[in-house]
PDB file of C-alpha atoms in Angstrom:
ATOM      1  CA  MET A   1    -135.672 -51.655   6.798  1.00 82.00           C
ATOM      2  CA  GLY A   2    -137.171 -54.856   5.170  1.00 90.00           C
ATOM      3  CA  PRO A   3    -138.902 -55.056   1.972  1.00 94.00           C
ATOM      4  CA  VAL A   4    -142.365 -53.868   2.938  1.00 94.00           C
ATOM      5  CA  ALA A   5    -140.814 -50.453   4.690  1.00 95.00           C
ATOM      6  CA  ARG A   6    -139.046 -49.835   1.836  1.00 97.00           C
ATOM      7  CA  GLU A   7    -141.746 -50.039  -0.542  1.00 97.00           C
ATOM      8  CA  MET A   8    -144.041 -47.670   1.624  1.00 97.00           C
ATOM      9  CA  HIS A   9    -141.258 -45.525   1.883  1.00 98.00           C
ATOM     10  CA  ARG A  10    -140.235 -45.075  -1.779  1.00 98.00           C
ATOM     11  CA  ARG A  11    -144.174 -44.695  -2.634  1.00 98.00           C
ATOM     12  CA  LEU A  12    -144.536 -41.855  -0.237  1.00 98.00           C
ATOM     13  CA  ILE A  13    -141.459 -40.133  -1.237  1.00 98.00           C
ATOM     14  CA  GLN A  14    -142.832 -40.594  -4.708  1.00 98.00           C
ATOM     15  CA  ALA A  15    -146.528 -39.241  -3.847  1.00 98.00           C
ATOM     16  CA  LEU A  16    -145.592 -36.547  -1.025  1.00 98.00           C
ATOM     17  CA  SER A  17    -142.379 -35.579  -1.520  1.00 98.00           C
ATOM     18  CA  PRO A  18    -142.005 -35.320   2.401  1.00 99.00           C
ATOM     19  CA  THR A  19    -139.698 -33.203   3.911  1.00 98.00           C
ATOM     20  CA  ARG A  20    -139.656 -35.129   6.984  1.00 98.00           C
ATOM     21  CA  ILE A  21    -140.653 -38.708   7.021  1.00 98.00           C
ATOM     22  CA  GLU A  22    -139.883 -41.302   9.785  1.00 98.00           C
ATOM     23  CA  LEU A  23    -141.333 -44.908   9.330  1.00 97.00           C
ATOM     24  CA  THR A  24    -140.762 -47.426  12.233  1.00 95.00           C
ATOM     25  CA  ASP A  25    -141.606 -51.066  12.159  1.00 92.00           C
ATOM     26  CA  ASP A  26    -143.684 -51.706  15.427  1.00 87.00           C
ATOM     27  CA  SER A  27    -144.480 -55.423  14.669  1.00 81.00           C
ATOM     28  CA  GLU A  28    -142.981 -56.866  17.375  1.00 67.00           C
ATOM     29  CA  LYS A  29    -144.539 -54.902  20.078  1.00 67.00           C
ATOM     30  CA  HIS A  30    -147.807 -56.255  19.100  1.00 54.00           C
ATOM     31  CA  ARG A  31    -146.482 -60.231  19.521  1.00 60.00           C
ATOM     32  CA  GLY A  32    -149.548 -62.120  20.290  1.00 63.00           C
ATOM     33  CA  HIS A  33    -151.836 -59.664  18.672  1.00 62.00           C
ATOM     34  CA  GLY A  34    -154.370 -59.600  16.095  1.00 62.00           C
ATOM     35  CA  GLY A  35    -152.519 -59.420  12.689  1.00 60.00           C
ATOM     36  CA  TYR A  36    -149.081 -59.968  13.990  1.00 56.00           C
ATOM     37  CA  ASN A  37    -147.184 -61.555  11.371  1.00 59.00           C
ATOM     38  CA  PRO A  38    -143.910 -63.367  12.985  1.00 61.00           C
ATOM     39  CA  ALA A  39    -142.077 -62.326   9.629  1.00 63.00           C
ATOM     40  CA  GLY A  40    -142.492 -58.793  10.910  1.00 67.00           C
ATOM     41  CA  GLU A  41    -143.697 -55.681   8.991  1.00 80.00           C
ATOM     42  CA  SER A  42    -147.300 -55.922   9.874  1.00 84.00           C
ATOM     43  CA  HIS A  43    -147.439 -52.722  12.210  1.00 87.00           C
ATOM     44  CA  PHE A  44    -146.154 -49.229  11.835  1.00 93.00           C
ATOM     45  CA  SER A  45    -145.854 -46.102  13.121  1.00 97.00           C
ATOM     46  CA  LEU A  46    -145.625 -42.996  10.599  1.00 98.00           C
ATOM     47  CA  LEU A  47    -144.585 -39.063  10.903  1.00 99.00           C
ATOM     48  CA  ILE A  48    -144.380 -37.537   8.039  1.00 99.00           C
ATOM     49  CA  GLU A  49    -144.532 -33.525   6.839  1.00 99.00           C
ATOM     50  CA  SER A  50    -145.174 -32.831   3.750  1.00 98.00           C
ATOM     51  CA  PRO A  51    -146.432 -29.392   1.767  1.00 98.00           C
ATOM     52  CA  ALA A  52    -149.139 -31.744   0.234  1.00 98.00           C
ATOM     53  CA  PHE A  53    -150.796 -31.554   3.616  1.00 98.00           C
ATOM     54  CA  ALA A  54    -151.129 -27.665   3.847  1.00 98.00           C
ATOM     55  CA  GLY A  55    -154.871 -26.577   4.277  1.00 97.00           C
ATOM     56  CA  GLN A  56    -155.915 -30.479   4.984  1.00 98.00           C
ATOM     57  CA  SER A  57    -157.943 -31.690   7.642  1.00 98.00           C
ATOM     58  CA  ARG A  58    -156.542 -34.808   9.274  1.00 97.00           C
ATOM     59  CA  VAL A  59    -158.609 -37.276   7.588  1.00 98.00           C
ATOM     60  CA  GLN A  60    -157.847 -36.068   4.117  1.00 98.00           C
ATOM     61  CA  ARG A  61    -154.241 -36.245   5.183  1.00 98.00           C
ATOM     62  CA  GLN A  62    -154.509 -39.714   6.050  1.00 98.00           C
ATOM     63  CA  ARG A  63    -156.220 -40.695   2.968  1.00 98.00           C
ATOM     64  CA  LEU A  64    -153.437 -38.882   0.782  1.00 98.00           C
ATOM     65  CA  VAL A  65    -151.387 -41.482   3.101  1.00 98.00           C
ATOM     66  CA  HIS A  66    -153.138 -44.487   2.389  1.00 97.00           C
ATOM     67  CA  ASN A  67    -153.611 -43.652  -1.614  1.00 97.00           C
ATOM     68  CA  ALA A  68    -150.076 -43.356  -1.534  1.00 98.00           C
ATOM     69  CA  LEU A  69    -149.564 -47.018   0.012  1.00 97.00           C
ATOM     70  CA  GLY A  70    -152.186 -48.513  -1.893  1.00 94.00           C
ATOM     71  CA  ASP A  71    -152.601 -52.360  -1.844  1.00 94.00           C
ATOM     72  CA  LEU A  72    -149.779 -52.848   0.626  1.00 91.00           C
ATOM     73  CA  LEU A  73    -152.595 -51.615   3.291  1.00 89.00           C
ATOM     74  CA  HIS A  74    -154.676 -54.329   2.440  1.00 86.00           C
ATOM     75  CA  GLU A  75    -152.548 -56.973   0.987  1.00 86.00           C
ATOM     76  CA  ARG A  76    -149.693 -56.775   3.913  1.00 85.00           C
ATOM     77  CA  VAL A  77    -149.714 -54.027   6.589  1.00 89.00           C
ATOM     78  CA  HIS A  78    -152.010 -54.741   9.625  1.00 84.00           C
ATOM     79  CA  ALA A  79    -151.861 -51.347  11.416  1.00 88.00           C
ATOM     80  CA  LEU A  80    -150.600 -47.820  10.582  1.00 95.00           C
ATOM     81  CA  SER A  81    -150.488 -45.072  12.922  1.00 97.00           C
ATOM     82  CA  ILE A  82    -150.089 -41.741  11.286  1.00 98.00           C
ATOM     83  CA  LYS A  83    -149.088 -38.223  12.545  1.00 98.00           C
ATOM     84  CA  ALA A  84    -149.091 -36.051   9.391  1.00 98.00           C
ATOM     85  CA  SER A  85    -148.184 -32.463   9.276  1.00 98.00           C
ATOM     86  CA  ALA A  86    -147.788 -29.470   6.846  1.00 98.00           C
ATOM     87  CA  PRO A  87    -144.171 -27.896   7.120  1.00 97.00           C
ATOM     88  CA  GLY A  88    -144.071 -25.568   9.682  1.00 95.00           C
ATOM     89  CA  GLU A  89    -146.928 -26.866  11.740  1.00 93.00           C
TER      90      GLU A  89
END
């Protein structure tokens, strides 16, 4: 896990206290595409389960993730695929 992924992981744990989190760097799958960074850590997939998502719509859940990651999404990460759920879903 590179420095960007570690920081993303840290922020998500701090903000959302997930019961499950899987963050995958998919950057190599996007070689030659827009936003690709040869250094990696530009495209990610996130699978996250958190009690914070209970009763929230898909858009609200994504907003919580985006808020937790803040400037990383604007300055370093080109794309983030999010699958967010509450425990028991």
